[in-house]
């Protein structure tokens, strides 16, 4: 996926005026890289072929987004956000359905399946930024910025809309009182804060002792990567253990419409 992002970025850089037809043609094409003299640079690998045919439907759908040079990039920006929102909604629904079928609680589905599905694009964007930028500002800024949007806008805006709507119904309406129980959210947020603080301590320590947040000698960068990945595993494991800890003797419903037993 990282190579795909690099190729896509290079494609738009090479094309001075990409058009809709060029995007649609590129989305279905699979062929070797050819230079200006029609010489084959790189043959198609099995991995590239599999990835292409596996994702061809999404490639065709996203080729409908206006090219960046149309309307000053405004159309590309707005429609891209719309498509991302639709895909995120699909990921959320599919994750909830899978969790329902497998008997996984909603809180676990949210921090695993939904979180991975919605955060992987940020991961690849940060990876591309780290490879193409001279500093780590773009990569780390993308991570912190995207999570800030998720927390402050992604939670605050729907909450504000819901509260405003329900308050307009009047106190006598059954939906007036807008209360959503957190269940195991408090422990999950507490664990997240702990591992996030440890992660930032690692970044600060790397800046002090190595001179940069990313890269450096092989031992330091691989050790940092393993520790950060381990922090994610610890967070997931602890949250799962807390969610499945039987404190009340009441089993949480895993599917919409189910009643706790």
PDB file of C-alpha atoms in Angstrom:
ATOM      1  CA  UNK A   1       0.000   0.000   0.000  1.00  0.00           C
ATOM      2  CA  UNK A   2       2.880   2.391   0.685  1.00  0.00           C
ATOM      3  CA  UNK A   3       4.226   1.783  -2.844  1.00  0.00           C
ATOM      4  CA  UNK A   4       0.760   2.390  -4.272  1.00  0.00           C
ATOM      5  CA  UNK A   5       0.583   5.774  -2.529  1.00  0.00           C
ATOM      6  CA  UNK A   6       4.030   6.683  -3.821  1.00  0.00           C
ATOM      7  CA  UNK A   7       3.086   5.710  -7.368  1.00  0.00           C
ATOM      8  CA  UNK A   8      -0.150   7.679  -7.177  1.00  0.00           C
ATOM      9  CA  UNK A   9       1.680  10.748  -5.887  1.00  0.00           C
ATOM     10  CA  UNK A  10       4.334  10.443  -8.581  1.00  0.00           C
ATOM     11  CA  UNK A  11       1.647   9.999 -11.231  1.00  0.00           C
ATOM     12  CA  UNK A  12       0.020  13.321 -10.374  1.00  0.00           C
ATOM     13  CA  UNK A  13       3.409  15.010 -10.214  1.00  0.00           C
ATOM     14  CA  UNK A  14       4.315  13.716 -13.665  1.00  0.00           C
ATOM     15  CA  UNK A  15       1.011  14.780 -15.198  1.00  0.00           C
ATOM     16  CA  UNK A  16       0.728  18.553 -15.624  1.00  0.00           C
ATOM     17  CA  UNK A  17      -2.988  18.510 -16.368  1.00  0.00           C
ATOM     18  CA  UNK A  18      -4.573  15.184 -15.377  1.00  0.00           C
ATOM     19  CA  UNK A  19      -8.155  14.744 -16.550  1.00  0.00           C
ATOM     20  CA  UNK A  20     -11.117  12.644 -15.460  1.00  0.00           C
ATOM     21  CA  UNK A  21     -10.647  10.301 -18.427  1.00  0.00           C
ATOM     22  CA  UNK A  22      -6.981   9.809 -17.551  1.00  0.00           C
ATOM     23  CA  UNK A  23      -7.910   8.933 -13.967  1.00  0.00           C
ATOM     24  CA  UNK A  24     -10.550   6.414 -15.059  1.00  0.00           C
ATOM     25  CA  UNK A  25      -8.182   4.869 -17.580  1.00  0.00           C
ATOM     26  CA  UNK A  26      -5.436   4.613 -14.965  1.00  0.00           C
ATOM     27  CA  UNK A  27      -7.814   2.976 -12.465  1.00  0.00           C
ATOM     28  CA  UNK A  28      -8.415  -0.064 -14.702  1.00  0.00           C
ATOM     29  CA  UNK A  29      -5.016  -0.316 -16.347  1.00  0.00           C
ATOM     30  CA  UNK A  30      -2.414  -2.790 -15.201  1.00  0.00           C
ATOM     31  CA  UNK A  31       0.845  -2.746 -17.066  1.00  0.00           C
ATOM     32  CA  UNK A  32       4.599  -2.335 -16.706  1.00  0.00           C
ATOM     33  CA  UNK A  33       6.203   1.064 -16.153  1.00  0.00           C
ATOM     34  CA  UNK A  34       7.227   2.569 -19.498  1.00  0.00           C
ATOM     35  CA  UNK A  35       9.480   5.579 -20.019  1.00  0.00           C
ATOM     36  CA  UNK A  36       9.232   8.297 -22.668  1.00  0.00           C
ATOM     37  CA  UNK A  37      11.126   6.132 -25.176  1.00  0.00           C
ATOM     38  CA  UNK A  38       8.646   3.247 -24.746  1.00  0.00           C
ATOM     39  CA  UNK A  39      11.209   1.199 -22.861  1.00  0.00           C
ATOM     40  CA  UNK A  40       9.912  -1.119 -20.135  1.00  0.00           C
ATOM     41  CA  UNK A  41      11.257  -0.031 -16.749  1.00  0.00           C
ATOM     42  CA  UNK A  42       9.578  -2.476 -14.349  1.00  0.00           C
ATOM     43  CA  UNK A  43       7.461  -5.520 -15.073  1.00  0.00           C
ATOM     44  CA  UNK A  44       4.208  -6.140 -13.225  1.00  0.00           C
ATOM     45  CA  UNK A  45       4.742  -8.329 -10.171  1.00  0.00           C
ATOM     46  CA  UNK A  46       2.276 -10.888  -8.840  1.00  0.00           C
ATOM     47  CA  UNK A  47       1.722  -8.726  -5.771  1.00  0.00           C
ATOM     48  CA  UNK A  48       0.862  -5.679  -7.888  1.00  0.00           C
ATOM     49  CA  UNK A  49      -1.516  -7.727 -10.018  1.00  0.00           C
ATOM     50  CA  UNK A  50      -3.292  -9.159  -6.973  1.00  0.00           C
ATOM     51  CA  UNK A  51      -3.580  -5.735  -5.337  1.00  0.00           C
ATOM     52  CA  UNK A  52      -4.900  -4.190  -8.556  1.00  0.00           C
ATOM     53  CA  UNK A  53      -7.671  -6.718  -9.156  1.00  0.00           C
ATOM     54  CA  UNK A  54      -8.530  -6.884  -5.455  1.00  0.00           C
ATOM     55  CA  UNK A  55      -9.020  -3.101  -5.270  1.00  0.00           C
ATOM     56  CA  UNK A  56     -10.211  -2.391  -8.819  1.00  0.00           C
ATOM     57  CA  UNK A  57     -13.778  -1.610  -7.698  1.00  0.00           C
ATOM     58  CA  UNK A  58     -12.580   1.034  -5.238  1.00  0.00           C
ATOM     59  CA  UNK A  59     -10.126   2.394  -7.799  1.00  0.00           C
ATOM     60  CA  UNK A  60     -12.950   2.890 -10.303  1.00  0.00           C
ATOM     61  CA  UNK A  61     -15.171   4.542  -7.687  1.00  0.00           C
ATOM     62  CA  UNK A  62     -12.471   6.935  -6.504  1.00  0.00           C
ATOM     63  CA  UNK A  63     -11.501   7.789 -10.074  1.00  0.00           C
ATOM     64  CA  UNK A  64     -14.775   9.768 -10.148  1.00  0.00           C
ATOM     65  CA  UNK A  65     -13.205  12.360  -7.815  1.00  0.00           C
ATOM     66  CA  UNK A  66     -12.269  15.513  -9.773  1.00  0.00           C
ATOM     67  CA  UNK A  67      -8.538  15.835 -10.541  1.00  0.00           C
ATOM     68  CA  UNK A  68      -6.589  18.225  -8.274  1.00  0.00           C
ATOM     69  CA  UNK A  69      -6.198  20.802 -11.041  1.00  0.00           C
ATOM     70  CA  UNK A  70      -9.984  21.223 -11.494  1.00  0.00           C
ATOM     71  CA  UNK A  71     -11.598  24.279  -9.843  1.00  0.00           C
ATOM     72  CA  UNK A  72      -8.470  25.071  -7.930  1.00  0.00           C
ATOM     73  CA  UNK A  73      -8.568  21.750  -6.073  1.00  0.00           C
ATOM     74  CA  UNK A  74     -11.807  22.612  -4.228  1.00  0.00           C
ATOM     75  CA  UNK A  75     -13.832  19.892  -5.946  1.00  0.00           C
ATOM     76  CA  UNK A  76     -11.162  17.274  -5.231  1.00  0.00           C
ATOM     77  CA  UNK A  77     -11.038  18.275  -1.566  1.00  0.00           C
ATOM     78  CA  UNK A  78     -14.796  18.339  -0.935  1.00  0.00           C
ATOM     79  CA  UNK A  79     -15.701  15.211  -2.892  1.00  0.00           C
ATOM     80  CA  UNK A  80     -12.735  13.296  -1.442  1.00  0.00           C
ATOM     81  CA  UNK A  81     -13.975  14.064   2.076  1.00  0.00           C
ATOM     82  CA  UNK A  82     -17.461  12.930   1.051  1.00  0.00           C
ATOM     83  CA  UNK A  83     -16.150   9.640  -0.335  1.00  0.00           C
ATOM     84  CA  UNK A  84     -14.023   9.094   2.779  1.00  0.00           C
ATOM     85  CA  UNK A  85     -17.111   9.657   4.941  1.00  0.00           C
ATOM     86  CA  UNK A  86     -19.104   7.120   2.927  1.00  0.00           C
ATOM     87  CA  UNK A  87     -16.328   4.520   3.093  1.00  0.00           C
ATOM     88  CA  UNK A  88     -15.965   5.123   6.833  1.00  0.00           C
ATOM     89  CA  UNK A  89     -19.700   4.529   7.290  1.00  0.00           C
ATOM     90  CA  UNK A  90     -19.423   1.277   5.312  1.00  0.00           C
ATOM     91  CA  UNK A  91     -16.440   0.168   7.413  1.00  0.00           C
ATOM     92  CA  UNK A  92     -18.358   0.913  10.608  1.00  0.00           C
ATOM     93  CA  UNK A  93     -21.434  -1.008   9.508  1.00  0.00           C
ATOM     94  CA  UNK A  94     -19.439  -4.000   8.270  1.00  0.00           C
ATOM     95  CA  UNK A  95     -17.412  -4.083  11.483  1.00  0.00           C
ATOM     96  CA  UNK A  96     -20.590  -3.967  13.586  1.00  0.00           C
ATOM     97  CA  UNK A  97     -22.089  -6.770  11.497  1.00  0.00           C
ATOM     98  CA  UNK A  98     -18.948  -8.894  11.832  1.00  0.00           C
ATOM     99  CA  UNK A  99     -18.848  -8.270  15.565  1.00  0.00           C
ATOM    100  CA  UNK A 100     -22.498  -9.254  15.818  1.00  0.00           C
ATOM    101  CA  UNK A 101     -21.923 -12.512  13.919  1.00  0.00           C
ATOM    102  CA  UNK A 102     -18.815 -13.421  15.932  1.00  0.00           C
ATOM    103  CA  UNK A 103     -20.325 -12.370  19.250  1.00  0.00           C
ATOM    104  CA  UNK A 104     -17.819  -9.571  19.874  1.00  0.00           C
ATOM    105  CA  UNK A 105     -18.933  -6.718  22.093  1.00  0.00           C
ATOM    106  CA  UNK A 106     -19.429  -3.314  20.520  1.00  0.00           C
ATOM    107  CA  UNK A 107     -16.696  -1.680  22.605  1.00  0.00           C
ATOM    108  CA  UNK A 108     -14.170  -4.250  21.368  1.00  0.00           C
ATOM    109  CA  UNK A 109     -15.346  -3.951  17.781  1.00  0.00           C
ATOM    110  CA  UNK A 110     -14.932  -0.173  17.985  1.00  0.00           C
ATOM    111  CA  UNK A 111     -11.315  -0.193  19.203  1.00  0.00           C
ATOM    112  CA  UNK A 112     -10.196  -3.005  16.887  1.00  0.00           C
ATOM    113  CA  UNK A 113     -12.060  -3.461  13.599  1.00  0.00           C
ATOM    114  CA  UNK A 114     -13.522   0.041  13.227  1.00  0.00           C
ATOM    115  CA  UNK A 115     -10.390   1.745  14.535  1.00  0.00           C
ATOM    116  CA  UNK A 116      -8.134  -0.185  12.149  1.00  0.00           C
ATOM    117  CA  UNK A 117     -10.402   0.398   9.171  1.00  0.00           C
ATOM    118  CA  UNK A 118     -10.624   4.147   9.729  1.00  0.00           C
ATOM    119  CA  UNK A 119      -7.037   4.734  10.891  1.00  0.00           C
ATOM    120  CA  UNK A 120      -5.070   2.767   8.295  1.00  0.00           C
ATOM    121  CA  UNK A 121      -5.362   5.620   5.739  1.00  0.00           C
ATOM    122  CA  UNK A 122      -3.804   7.948   8.332  1.00  0.00           C
ATOM    123  CA  UNK A 123      -1.063   5.382   8.880  1.00  0.00           C
ATOM    124  CA  UNK A 124      -0.177   5.213   5.189  1.00  0.00           C
ATOM    125  CA  UNK A 125      -0.386   9.005   4.880  1.00  0.00           C
ATOM    126  CA  UNK A 126       2.043   9.395   7.784  1.00  0.00           C
ATOM    127  CA  UNK A 127       4.352   6.780   6.260  1.00  0.00           C
ATOM    128  CA  UNK A 128       4.363   8.630   2.941  1.00  0.00           C
ATOM    129  CA  UNK A 129       4.974  11.943   4.718  1.00  0.00           C
ATOM    130  CA  UNK A 130       7.877  10.433   6.661  1.00  0.00           C
ATOM    131  CA  UNK A 131       9.468   9.147   3.464  1.00  0.00           C
ATOM    132  CA  UNK A 132       9.043  12.320   1.432  1.00  0.00           C
ATOM    133  CA  UNK A 133       9.640  15.001   4.097  1.00  0.00           C
ATOM    134  CA  UNK A 134      12.939  16.197   5.496  1.00  0.00           C
ATOM    135  CA  UNK A 135      11.544  16.256   9.046  1.00  0.00           C
ATOM    136  CA  UNK A 136       9.090  14.254  11.147  1.00  0.00           C
ATOM    137  CA  UNK A 137       6.716  17.221  11.524  1.00  0.00           C
ATOM    138  CA  UNK A 138       4.387  16.145   8.727  1.00  0.00           C
ATOM    139  CA  UNK A 139       4.161  12.505   9.845  1.00  0.00           C
ATOM    140  CA  UNK A 140       3.627  13.187  13.558  1.00  0.00           C
ATOM    141  CA  UNK A 141       1.469  16.240  12.841  1.00  0.00           C
ATOM    142  CA  UNK A 142      -0.799  14.092  10.671  1.00  0.00           C
ATOM    143  CA  UNK A 143      -1.259  11.562  13.484  1.00  0.00           C
ATOM    144  CA  UNK A 144      -1.963  14.113  16.221  1.00  0.00           C
ATOM    145  CA  UNK A 145      -4.060  16.309  13.933  1.00  0.00           C
ATOM    146  CA  UNK A 146      -6.244  13.488  12.640  1.00  0.00           C
ATOM    147  CA  UNK A 147      -6.880  12.208  16.156  1.00  0.00           C
ATOM    148  CA  UNK A 148      -7.756  15.725  17.297  1.00  0.00           C
ATOM    149  CA  UNK A 149     -10.319  15.950  14.507  1.00  0.00           C
ATOM    150  CA  UNK A 150     -11.710  12.525  15.450  1.00  0.00           C
ATOM    151  CA  UNK A 151     -12.101  13.449  19.126  1.00  0.00           C
ATOM    152  CA  UNK A 152     -13.139  17.085  18.998  1.00  0.00           C
ATOM    153  CA  UNK A 153     -15.051  17.269  15.723  1.00  0.00           C
ATOM    154  CA  UNK A 154     -16.023  13.629  15.215  1.00  0.00           C
ATOM    155  CA  UNK A 155     -17.563  13.427  18.695  1.00  0.00           C
ATOM    156  CA  UNK A 156     -18.440  17.049  19.401  1.00  0.00           C
ATOM    157  CA  UNK A 157     -20.343  17.833  16.204  1.00  0.00           C
ATOM    158  CA  UNK A 158     -22.699  14.792  16.251  1.00  0.00           C
ATOM    159  CA  UNK A 159     -23.258  15.318  19.997  1.00  0.00           C
ATOM    160  CA  UNK A 160     -24.131  18.986  19.484  1.00  0.00           C
ATOM    161  CA  UNK A 161     -26.542  18.138  16.645  1.00  0.00           C
ATOM    162  CA  UNK A 162     -28.224  15.389  18.682  1.00  0.00           C
ATOM    163  CA  UNK A 163     -28.601  17.562  21.777  1.00  0.00           C
ATOM    164  CA  UNK A 164     -29.958  20.493  19.762  1.00  0.00           C
ATOM    165  CA  UNK A 165     -32.485  18.288  17.999  1.00  0.00           C
ATOM    166  CA  UNK A 166     -33.708  16.515  21.124  1.00  0.00           C
ATOM    167  CA  UNK A 167     -33.976  19.737  23.103  1.00  0.00           C
ATOM    168  CA  UNK A 168     -36.190  21.130  20.354  1.00  0.00           C
ATOM    169  CA  UNK A 169     -38.677  18.296  20.964  1.00  0.00           C
ATOM    170  CA  UNK A 170     -39.666  19.628  24.385  1.00  0.00           C
ATOM    171  CA  UNK A 171     -39.310  18.233  27.887  1.00  0.00           C
ATOM    172  CA  UNK A 172     -42.412  16.051  27.575  1.00  0.00           C
ATOM    173  CA  UNK A 173     -41.040  14.130  24.602  1.00  0.00           C
ATOM    174  CA  UNK A 174     -39.621  10.662  25.327  1.00  0.00           C
ATOM    175  CA  UNK A 175     -36.391  11.462  23.471  1.00  0.00           C
ATOM    176  CA  UNK A 176     -35.752  14.761  25.281  1.00  0.00           C
ATOM    177  CA  UNK A 177     -33.222  13.397  27.757  1.00  0.00           C
ATOM    178  CA  UNK A 178     -30.125  12.607  25.671  1.00  0.00           C
ATOM    179  CA  UNK A 179     -28.010  10.307  27.841  1.00  0.00           C
ATOM    180  CA  UNK A 180     -25.530   7.759  26.495  1.00  0.00           C
ATOM    181  CA  UNK A 181     -23.896   5.436  29.075  1.00  0.00           C
ATOM    182  CA  UNK A 182     -20.146   5.033  28.638  1.00  0.00           C
ATOM    183  CA  UNK A 183     -19.862   1.474  30.025  1.00  0.00           C
ATOM    184  CA  UNK A 184     -16.186   0.515  29.610  1.00  0.00           C
ATOM    185  CA  UNK A 185     -15.140   3.747  27.919  1.00  0.00           C
ATOM    186  CA  UNK A 186     -13.557   5.275  31.033  1.00  0.00           C
ATOM    187  CA  UNK A 187     -11.038   2.444  31.414  1.00  0.00           C
ATOM    188  CA  UNK A 188     -10.304   2.441  27.672  1.00  0.00           C
ATOM    189  CA  UNK A 189      -9.608   6.190  27.657  1.00  0.00           C
ATOM    190  CA  UNK A 190      -7.452   5.853  30.794  1.00  0.00           C
ATOM    191  CA  UNK A 191      -5.357   3.124  29.161  1.00  0.00           C
ATOM    192  CA  UNK A 192      -5.060   5.161  25.986  1.00  0.00           C
ATOM    193  CA  UNK A 193      -3.754   8.161  27.925  1.00  0.00           C
ATOM    194  CA  UNK A 194      -1.125   6.001  29.625  1.00  0.00           C
ATOM    195  CA  UNK A 195       0.237   4.455  26.404  1.00  0.00           C
ATOM    196  CA  UNK A 196       0.043   7.824  24.606  1.00  0.00           C
ATOM    197  CA  UNK A 197       2.149   9.473  27.313  1.00  0.00           C
ATOM    198  CA  UNK A 198       4.705   6.649  27.053  1.00  0.00           C
ATOM    199  CA  UNK A 199       4.780   7.110  23.275  1.00  0.00           C
ATOM    200  CA  UNK A 200       5.453  10.847  23.568  1.00  0.00           C
ATOM    201  CA  UNK A 201       8.166  10.159  26.155  1.00  0.00           C
ATOM    202  CA  UNK A 202       9.845   7.905  23.578  1.00  0.00           C
ATOM    203  CA  UNK A 203       9.644  10.651  20.937  1.00  0.00           C
ATOM    204  CA  UNK A 204      11.107  13.247  23.296  1.00  0.00           C
ATOM    205  CA  UNK A 205      13.882  10.868  24.376  1.00  0.00           C
ATOM    206  CA  UNK A 206      14.739  10.133  20.741  1.00  0.00           C
ATOM    207  CA  UNK A 207      14.976  13.854  20.006  1.00  0.00           C
ATOM    208  CA  UNK A 208      17.317  14.367  22.977  1.00  0.00           C
ATOM    209  CA  UNK A 209      19.608  11.361  22.532  1.00  0.00           C
ATOM    210  CA  UNK A 210      19.398  10.642  18.785  1.00  0.00           C
ATOM    211  CA  UNK A 211      18.538  14.054  17.357  1.00  0.00           C
ATOM    212  CA  UNK A 212      15.245  13.145  15.676  1.00  0.00           C
ATOM    213  CA  UNK A 213      11.908  11.483  16.317  1.00  0.00           C
ATOM    214  CA  UNK A 214      12.132   9.163  13.307  1.00  0.00           C
ATOM    215  CA  UNK A 215      14.991   7.178  11.788  1.00  0.00           C
ATOM    216  CA  UNK A 216      18.413   6.975  13.344  1.00  0.00           C
ATOM    217  CA  UNK A 217      20.635   3.934  13.978  1.00  0.00           C
ATOM    218  CA  UNK A 218      18.994   0.563  13.227  1.00  0.00           C
ATOM    219  CA  UNK A 219      18.926  -0.572  16.857  1.00  0.00           C
ATOM    220  CA  UNK A 220      17.175   2.570  18.097  1.00  0.00           C
ATOM    221  CA  UNK A 221      14.587   2.793  15.336  1.00  0.00           C
ATOM    222  CA  UNK A 222      13.637  -0.888  15.424  1.00  0.00           C
ATOM    223  CA  UNK A 223      13.494  -0.861  19.215  1.00  0.00           C
ATOM    224  CA  UNK A 224      11.254   2.215  19.160  1.00  0.00           C
ATOM    225  CA  UNK A 225       9.003   0.604  16.555  1.00  0.00           C
ATOM    226  CA  UNK A 226       8.653  -2.592  18.588  1.00  0.00           C
ATOM    227  CA  UNK A 227       7.866  -0.646  21.764  1.00  0.00           C
ATOM    228  CA  UNK A 228       5.233   1.510  20.055  1.00  0.00           C
ATOM    229  CA  UNK A 229       3.565  -1.536  18.475  1.00  0.00           C
ATOM    230  CA  UNK A 230       3.669  -3.252  21.867  1.00  0.00           C
ATOM    231  CA  UNK A 231       1.901  -0.254  23.417  1.00  0.00           C
ATOM    232  CA  UNK A 232      -0.947  -0.724  20.945  1.00  0.00           C
ATOM    233  CA  UNK A 233      -1.145  -4.434  21.760  1.00  0.00           C
ATOM    234  CA  UNK A 234      -1.154  -3.690  25.498  1.00  0.00           C
ATOM    235  CA  UNK A 235      -3.952  -1.163  25.045  1.00  0.00           C
ATOM    236  CA  UNK A 236      -6.094  -3.610  23.040  1.00  0.00           C
ATOM    237  CA  UNK A 237      -5.485  -6.533  25.409  1.00  0.00           C
ATOM    238  CA  UNK A 238      -6.226  -4.533  28.555  1.00  0.00           C
ATOM    239  CA  UNK A 239      -9.387  -3.052  27.039  1.00  0.00           C
ATOM    240  CA  UNK A 240     -10.611  -6.495  25.970  1.00  0.00           C
ATOM    241  CA  UNK A 241      -9.935  -7.967  29.396  1.00  0.00           C
ATOM    242  CA  UNK A 242     -11.796  -5.117  31.048  1.00  0.00           C
ATOM    243  CA  UNK A 243     -14.755  -5.408  28.645  1.00  0.00           C
ATOM    244  CA  UNK A 244     -15.128  -9.137  29.259  1.00  0.00           C
ATOM    245  CA  UNK A 245     -14.597  -8.935  33.005  1.00  0.00           C
ATOM    246  CA  UNK A 246     -17.866 -10.163  34.504  1.00  0.00           C
ATOM    247  CA  UNK A 247     -18.442  -7.595  37.243  1.00  0.00           C
ATOM    248  CA  UNK A 248     -22.225  -7.455  37.244  1.00  0.00           C
ATOM    249  CA  UNK A 249     -23.248 -10.870  35.963  1.00  0.00           C
ATOM    250  CA  UNK A 250     -25.085  -9.184  33.084  1.00  0.00           C
ATOM    251  CA  UNK A 251     -23.926  -9.997  29.583  1.00  0.00           C
ATOM    252  CA  UNK A 252     -23.773  -7.031  27.227  1.00  0.00           C
ATOM    253  CA  UNK A 253     -25.750  -7.247  23.985  1.00  0.00           C
ATOM    254  CA  UNK A 254     -23.539  -7.647  20.923  1.00  0.00           C
ATOM    255  CA  UNK A 255     -26.105  -7.044  18.152  1.00  0.00           C
ATOM    256  CA  UNK A 256     -28.532  -4.185  17.566  1.00  0.00           C
ATOM    257  CA  UNK A 257     -31.915  -5.149  18.931  1.00  0.00           C
ATOM    258  CA  UNK A 258     -30.544  -7.794  21.284  1.00  0.00           C
ATOM    259  CA  UNK A 259     -31.379  -7.530  24.957  1.00  0.00           C
ATOM    260  CA  UNK A 260     -28.806  -8.090  27.695  1.00  0.00           C
ATOM    261  CA  UNK A 261     -29.162 -11.415  29.508  1.00  0.00           C
TER     262      UNK A 261
END
